Amino acid sequence: WNLFEIWSLELGAFIPVMLAKRIIACLDVKEGRVVKGINFVQLKDAGDPAELAAAYNREGVDEVIFRDITASHERRALIVETVLRTARKVFIPLAVGGGIRSVADARSILTSGADKISVNTAAVADPKLLTQLSEEFGSQAVVLAIDARREENHWQVFTYGGRKRENLSAVEWAVEGEARGAGEI
């Protein structure tokens, strides 16, 4: 728990607020395996996604996220089988991103056992996708992932696993994404 103070308009004073810490394990997946690297390069195999997610579940993490880091770049199919295997082993929220380009893709991942879908590249290409996903599945199931890199005095959006620089401010895109229906950023 962390103690913060927020300003109360009603009381005209700061009031203490306790916020719980959440631990979210984010696993980068490539070709069906968890990989570790720096800036998506020099990747080393770190294990099976379902097994690692189950281990994190046993250790008490609050949520697991799979990011298929090359699905958009390689225009590859979704990791449905990995999601199915993982959903049988974990009992915490599971979010999955990478290669989700449509409502049908999202439905495939969600019906395979994921609780949330995460989109980046496809949402930048077609921002209406966020609204469509939110209307179909609810904003609680839609995560807008933003790959951002600091450039001079602002944060710039990147897509395709950090490979393509977009002419888009990360902060402005986050605000727009929330307005379009993303329940989490």
Short mmCIF file of N, CA and C in Angstrom, two decimals, residues 19-125:
data_model
loop_
_atom_site.label_atom_id
_atom_site.label_comp_id
_atom_site.label_asym_id
_atom_site.label_seq_id
_atom_site.Cartn_x
_atom_site.Cartn_y
_atom_site.Cartn_z
N LEU A 19 -3.43 3.62 -1.72
CA LEU A 19 -3.55 2.92 -2.99
C LEU A 19 -2.79 1.61 -2.91
N ALA A 20 -3.43 0.55 -3.40
CA ALA A 20 -2.78 -0.76 -3.40
C ALA A 20 -1.81 -0.87 -4.56
N LYS A 21 -0.72 -1.57 -4.36
CA LYS A 21 0.21 -1.87 -5.45
C LYS A 21 -0.31 -3.09 -6.19
N ARG A 22 -0.19 -3.05 -7.49
CA ARG A 22 -0.54 -4.20 -8.32
C ARG A 22 0.72 -4.64 -9.04
N ILE A 23 0.95 -5.93 -9.06
CA ILE A 23 2.09 -6.49 -9.77
C ILE A 23 1.56 -7.14 -11.04
N ILE A 24 2.04 -6.65 -12.19
CA ILE A 24 1.61 -7.17 -13.49
C ILE A 24 2.84 -7.68 -14.22
N ALA A 25 2.84 -8.97 -14.53
CA ALA A 25 3.95 -9.57 -15.28
C ALA A 25 3.66 -9.42 -16.76
N CYS A 26 4.56 -8.76 -17.47
CA CYS A 26 4.43 -8.58 -18.91
C CYS A 26 5.45 -9.48 -19.60
N LEU A 27 4.94 -10.43 -20.35
CA LEU A 27 5.80 -11.41 -21.01
C LEU A 27 5.81 -11.15 -22.52
N ASP A 28 6.98 -10.83 -23.06
CA ASP A 28 7.13 -10.65 -24.50
C ASP A 28 7.26 -12.02 -25.13
N VAL A 29 6.42 -12.28 -26.13
CA VAL A 29 6.37 -13.58 -26.78
C VAL A 29 6.77 -13.43 -28.25
N LYS A 30 7.61 -14.35 -28.70
CA LYS A 30 8.00 -14.42 -30.11
C LYS A 30 8.05 -15.88 -30.50
N GLU A 31 7.35 -16.21 -31.59
CA GLU A 31 7.32 -17.58 -32.10
C GLU A 31 6.95 -18.58 -31.01
N GLY A 32 5.98 -18.20 -30.17
CA GLY A 32 5.47 -19.11 -29.15
C GLY A 32 6.32 -19.25 -27.91
N ARG A 33 7.37 -18.46 -27.76
CA ARG A 33 8.25 -18.53 -26.60
C ARG A 33 8.40 -17.16 -25.98
N VAL A 34 8.58 -17.12 -24.66
CA VAL A 34 8.87 -15.86 -23.98
C VAL A 34 10.32 -15.51 -24.27
N VAL A 35 10.54 -14.24 -24.61
CA VAL A 35 11.89 -13.78 -24.90
C VAL A 35 12.20 -12.55 -24.05
N LYS A 36 13.48 -12.36 -23.80
CA LYS A 36 13.96 -11.18 -23.07
C LYS A 36 15.05 -10.54 -23.90
N GLY A 37 15.04 -9.22 -23.92
CA GLY A 37 16.04 -8.48 -24.66
C GLY A 37 16.00 -7.02 -24.25
N ILE A 38 16.69 -6.20 -24.98
CA ILE A 38 16.68 -4.76 -24.74
C ILE A 38 16.21 -4.10 -26.02
N ASN A 39 15.14 -3.31 -25.91
CA ASN A 39 14.56 -2.63 -27.07
C ASN A 39 14.24 -3.60 -28.21
N PHE A 40 13.75 -4.77 -27.86
CA PHE A 40 13.32 -5.80 -28.80
C PHE A 40 14.45 -6.35 -29.66
N VAL A 41 15.70 -6.24 -29.22
CA VAL A 41 16.83 -6.82 -29.96
C VAL A 41 17.64 -7.70 -29.03
N GLN A 42 18.51 -8.51 -29.62
CA GLN A 42 19.33 -9.47 -28.89
C GLN A 42 18.45 -10.32 -27.96
N LEU A 43 17.39 -10.87 -28.53
CA LEU A 43 16.42 -11.64 -27.76
C LEU A 43 16.97 -13.00 -27.37
N LYS A 44 16.70 -13.37 -26.13
CA LYS A 44 17.10 -14.67 -25.61
C LYS A 44 15.85 -15.40 -25.13
N ASP A 45 15.79 -16.70 -25.39
CA ASP A 45 14.66 -17.52 -24.96
C ASP A 45 14.58 -17.54 -23.44
N ALA A 46 13.37 -17.33 -22.92
CA ALA A 46 13.17 -17.34 -21.47
C ALA A 46 12.18 -18.40 -21.02
N GLY A 47 11.58 -19.14 -21.97
CA GLY A 47 10.72 -20.24 -21.57
C GLY A 47 9.35 -20.25 -22.22
N ASP A 48 8.54 -21.21 -21.78
CA ASP A 48 7.20 -21.41 -22.29
C ASP A 48 6.24 -20.40 -21.65
N PRO A 49 5.43 -19.67 -22.44
CA PRO A 49 4.54 -18.66 -21.87
C PRO A 49 3.55 -19.21 -20.84
N ALA A 50 2.94 -20.35 -21.13
CA ALA A 50 1.96 -20.91 -20.20
C ALA A 50 2.61 -21.31 -18.88
N GLU A 51 3.78 -21.93 -18.96
CA GLU A 51 4.48 -22.33 -17.74
C GLU A 51 4.94 -21.14 -16.92
N LEU A 52 5.47 -20.10 -17.58
CA LEU A 52 5.90 -18.91 -16.85
C LEU A 52 4.72 -18.17 -16.24
N ALA A 53 3.62 -18.09 -16.98
CA ALA A 53 2.42 -17.44 -16.43
C ALA A 53 1.92 -18.20 -15.21
N ALA A 54 1.94 -19.52 -15.26
CA ALA A 54 1.52 -20.33 -14.11
C ALA A 54 2.44 -20.09 -12.91
N ALA A 55 3.73 -19.98 -13.16
CA ALA A 55 4.67 -19.70 -12.07
C ALA A 55 4.40 -18.33 -11.45
N TYR A 56 4.16 -17.33 -12.28
CA TYR A 56 3.82 -16.00 -11.76
C TYR A 56 2.51 -16.05 -10.97
N ASN A 57 1.55 -16.82 -11.45
CA ASN A 57 0.28 -16.99 -10.74
C ASN A 57 0.52 -17.56 -9.34
N ARG A 58 1.35 -18.60 -9.27
CA ARG A 58 1.66 -19.22 -7.96
C ARG A 58 2.38 -18.24 -7.03
N GLU A 59 3.17 -17.33 -7.61
CA GLU A 59 3.95 -16.38 -6.81
C GLU A 59 3.13 -15.17 -6.38
N GLY A 60 1.90 -15.07 -6.86
CA GLY A 60 1.02 -14.01 -6.37
C GLY A 60 0.92 -12.75 -7.20
N VAL A 61 1.36 -12.78 -8.47
CA VAL A 61 1.15 -11.58 -9.28
C VAL A 61 -0.34 -11.36 -9.50
N ASP A 62 -0.71 -10.13 -9.80
CA ASP A 62 -2.12 -9.76 -9.94
C ASP A 62 -2.66 -9.96 -11.35
N GLU A 63 -1.78 -9.95 -12.34
CA GLU A 63 -2.21 -10.06 -13.73
C GLU A 63 -1.01 -10.46 -14.59
N VAL A 64 -1.30 -11.12 -15.71
CA VAL A 64 -0.27 -11.48 -16.68
C VAL A 64 -0.66 -10.90 -18.03
N ILE A 65 0.33 -10.34 -18.73
CA ILE A 65 0.12 -9.81 -20.07
C ILE A 65 1.08 -10.52 -21.02
N PHE A 66 0.54 -11.04 -22.12
CA PHE A 66 1.36 -11.56 -23.21
C PHE A 66 1.37 -10.51 -24.30
N ARG A 67 2.57 -10.18 -24.80
CA ARG A 67 2.70 -9.29 -25.95
C ARG A 67 3.46 -10.04 -27.02
N ASP A 68 2.75 -10.45 -28.07
CA ASP A 68 3.42 -11.10 -29.18
C ASP A 68 4.12 -10.00 -29.97
N ILE A 69 5.40 -9.83 -29.73
CA ILE A 69 6.12 -8.63 -30.16
C ILE A 69 6.43 -8.57 -31.65
N THR A 70 6.22 -9.65 -32.38
CA THR A 70 6.50 -9.61 -33.82
C THR A 70 5.28 -9.94 -34.67
N ALA A 71 4.14 -10.18 -34.07
CA ALA A 71 2.94 -10.58 -34.83
C ALA A 71 2.53 -9.53 -35.86
N SER A 72 2.49 -8.26 -35.47
CA SER A 72 2.09 -7.22 -36.43
C SER A 72 3.15 -7.06 -37.52
N HIS A 73 4.39 -6.99 -37.11
CA HIS A 73 5.49 -6.81 -38.07
C HIS A 73 5.53 -7.95 -39.08
N GLU A 74 5.34 -9.18 -38.60
CA GLU A 74 5.39 -10.35 -39.47
C GLU A 74 4.03 -10.69 -40.07
N ARG A 75 2.99 -9.92 -39.70
CA ARG A 75 1.62 -10.15 -40.16
C ARG A 75 1.23 -11.62 -39.95
N ARG A 76 1.54 -12.08 -38.74
CA ARG A 76 1.35 -13.46 -38.36
C ARG A 76 0.02 -13.69 -37.66
N ALA A 77 -0.42 -14.92 -37.62
CA ALA A 77 -1.66 -15.30 -36.95
C ALA A 77 -1.53 -15.11 -35.44
N LEU A 78 -2.65 -15.13 -34.78
CA LEU A 78 -2.72 -14.94 -33.33
C LEU A 78 -2.18 -16.16 -32.59
N ILE A 79 -1.85 -15.96 -31.30
CA ILE A 79 -1.29 -17.03 -30.47
C ILE A 79 -2.39 -17.73 -29.67
N VAL A 80 -3.43 -18.15 -30.38
CA VAL A 80 -4.61 -18.75 -29.74
C VAL A 80 -4.25 -19.97 -28.92
N GLU A 81 -3.44 -20.87 -29.45
CA GLU A 81 -3.09 -22.09 -28.72
C GLU A 81 -2.37 -21.77 -27.42
N THR A 82 -1.49 -20.78 -27.45
CA THR A 82 -0.78 -20.36 -26.23
C THR A 82 -1.76 -19.82 -25.20
N VAL A 83 -2.73 -19.05 -25.65
CA VAL A 83 -3.74 -18.51 -24.75
C VAL A 83 -4.58 -19.63 -24.15
N LEU A 84 -4.99 -20.59 -24.96
CA LEU A 84 -5.77 -21.74 -24.46
C LEU A 84 -4.99 -22.49 -23.37
N ARG A 85 -3.71 -22.80 -23.65
CA ARG A 85 -2.90 -23.52 -22.66
C ARG A 85 -2.73 -22.72 -21.37
N THR A 86 -2.55 -21.41 -21.50
CA THR A 86 -2.34 -20.56 -20.34
C THR A 86 -3.61 -20.44 -19.51
N ALA A 87 -4.74 -20.26 -20.16
CA ALA A 87 -6.01 -20.08 -19.45
C ALA A 87 -6.36 -21.29 -18.59
N ARG A 88 -5.86 -22.45 -18.97
CA ARG A 88 -6.09 -23.65 -18.16
C ARG A 88 -5.23 -23.69 -16.90
N LYS A 89 -4.19 -22.85 -16.85
CA LYS A 89 -3.22 -22.90 -15.76
C LYS A 89 -3.25 -21.70 -14.82
N VAL A 90 -3.81 -20.58 -15.26
CA VAL A 90 -3.79 -19.38 -14.42
C VAL A 90 -5.21 -18.96 -14.04
N PHE A 91 -5.30 -18.33 -12.88
CA PHE A 91 -6.60 -17.90 -12.37
C PHE A 91 -6.55 -16.44 -11.95
N ILE A 92 -5.81 -15.69 -12.73
CA ILE A 92 -5.69 -14.24 -12.58
C ILE A 92 -5.98 -13.64 -13.96
N PRO A 93 -6.26 -12.35 -14.03
CA PRO A 93 -6.53 -11.76 -15.35
C PRO A 93 -5.37 -11.97 -16.32
N LEU A 94 -5.73 -12.29 -17.55
CA LEU A 94 -4.77 -12.50 -18.63
C LEU A 94 -5.11 -11.54 -19.76
N ALA A 95 -4.17 -10.70 -20.12
CA ALA A 95 -4.32 -9.79 -21.26
C ALA A 95 -3.39 -10.26 -22.36
N VAL A 96 -3.85 -10.14 -23.61
CA VAL A 96 -3.06 -10.62 -24.74
C VAL A 96 -3.05 -9.56 -25.84
N GLY A 97 -1.87 -9.28 -26.36
CA GLY A 97 -1.73 -8.34 -27.46
C GLY A 97 -0.76 -8.85 -28.49
N GLY A 98 -0.87 -8.28 -29.68
CA GLY A 98 0.02 -8.65 -30.77
C GLY A 98 -0.77 -9.32 -31.88
N GLY A 99 -0.88 -8.64 -33.00
CA GLY A 99 -1.56 -9.21 -34.15
C GLY A 99 -3.07 -9.08 -34.13
N ILE A 100 -3.64 -8.41 -33.14
CA ILE A 100 -5.08 -8.23 -33.09
C ILE A 100 -5.43 -7.04 -33.99
N ARG A 101 -6.10 -7.35 -35.11
CA ARG A 101 -6.38 -6.33 -36.12
C ARG A 101 -7.86 -6.05 -36.30
N SER A 102 -8.73 -6.84 -35.63
CA SER A 102 -10.17 -6.72 -35.87
C SER A 102 -10.95 -7.21 -34.67
N VAL A 103 -12.26 -6.96 -34.71
CA VAL A 103 -13.16 -7.48 -33.67
C VAL A 103 -13.12 -9.01 -33.68
N ALA A 104 -13.06 -9.60 -34.86
CA ALA A 104 -12.99 -11.08 -34.95
C ALA A 104 -11.72 -11.61 -34.31
N ASP A 105 -10.59 -10.95 -34.53
CA ASP A 105 -9.34 -11.37 -33.88
C ASP A 105 -9.48 -11.28 -32.36
N ALA A 106 -10.04 -10.20 -31.87
CA ALA A 106 -10.22 -10.01 -30.43
C ALA A 106 -11.13 -11.10 -29.87
N ARG A 107 -12.21 -11.40 -30.58
CA ARG A 107 -13.14 -12.44 -30.13
C ARG A 107 -12.41 -13.78 -30.02
N SER A 108 -11.56 -14.07 -30.98
CA SER A 108 -10.80 -15.33 -30.97
C SER A 108 -9.93 -15.42 -29.71
N ILE A 109 -9.26 -14.34 -29.36
CA ILE A 109 -8.39 -14.34 -28.18
C ILE A 109 -9.22 -14.42 -26.90
N LEU A 110 -10.30 -13.66 -26.83
CA LEU A 110 -11.14 -13.65 -25.62
C LEU A 110 -11.85 -14.98 -25.41
N THR A 111 -12.32 -15.61 -26.47
CA THR A 111 -12.99 -16.90 -26.30
C THR A 111 -11.99 -18.03 -26.05
N SER A 112 -10.71 -17.75 -26.23
CA SER A 112 -9.67 -18.74 -25.92
C SER A 112 -9.26 -18.67 -24.45
N GLY A 113 -9.77 -17.67 -23.72
CA GLY A 113 -9.49 -17.61 -22.29
C GLY A 113 -8.89 -16.32 -21.79
N ALA A 114 -8.54 -15.40 -22.67
CA ALA A 114 -8.01 -14.11 -22.21
C ALA A 114 -9.15 -13.27 -21.64
N ASP A 115 -8.81 -12.41 -20.69
CA ASP A 115 -9.78 -11.50 -20.09
C ASP A 115 -9.79 -10.15 -20.78
N LYS A 116 -8.65 -9.80 -21.41
CA LYS A 116 -8.49 -8.50 -22.05
C LYS A 116 -7.67 -8.68 -23.32
N ILE A 117 -7.90 -7.76 -24.26
CA ILE A 117 -7.05 -7.72 -25.43
C ILE A 117 -6.33 -6.38 -25.43
N SER A 118 -5.15 -6.39 -26.00
CA SER A 118 -4.30 -5.20 -26.05
C SER A 118 -3.97 -4.90 -27.50
N VAL A 119 -4.18 -3.66 -27.91
CA VAL A 119 -3.89 -3.28 -29.29
C VAL A 119 -2.98 -2.07 -29.33
N ASN A 120 -2.13 -2.04 -30.34
CA ASN A 120 -1.24 -0.91 -30.56
C ASN A 120 -1.25 -0.57 -32.04
N THR A 121 -0.52 -1.32 -32.85
CA THR A 121 -0.35 -1.01 -34.26
C THR A 121 -1.68 -0.86 -34.99
N ALA A 122 -2.59 -1.80 -34.81
CA ALA A 122 -3.88 -1.74 -35.52
C ALA A 122 -4.71 -0.54 -35.07
N ALA A 123 -4.61 -0.18 -33.80
CA ALA A 123 -5.37 0.98 -33.31
C ALA A 123 -4.81 2.29 -33.85
N VAL A 124 -3.50 2.38 -34.01
CA VAL A 124 -2.91 3.58 -34.60
C VAL A 124 -3.34 3.67 -36.07
N ALA A 125 -3.33 2.55 -36.77
CA ALA A 125 -3.72 2.53 -38.18
C ALA A 125 -5.19 2.87 -38.37
#
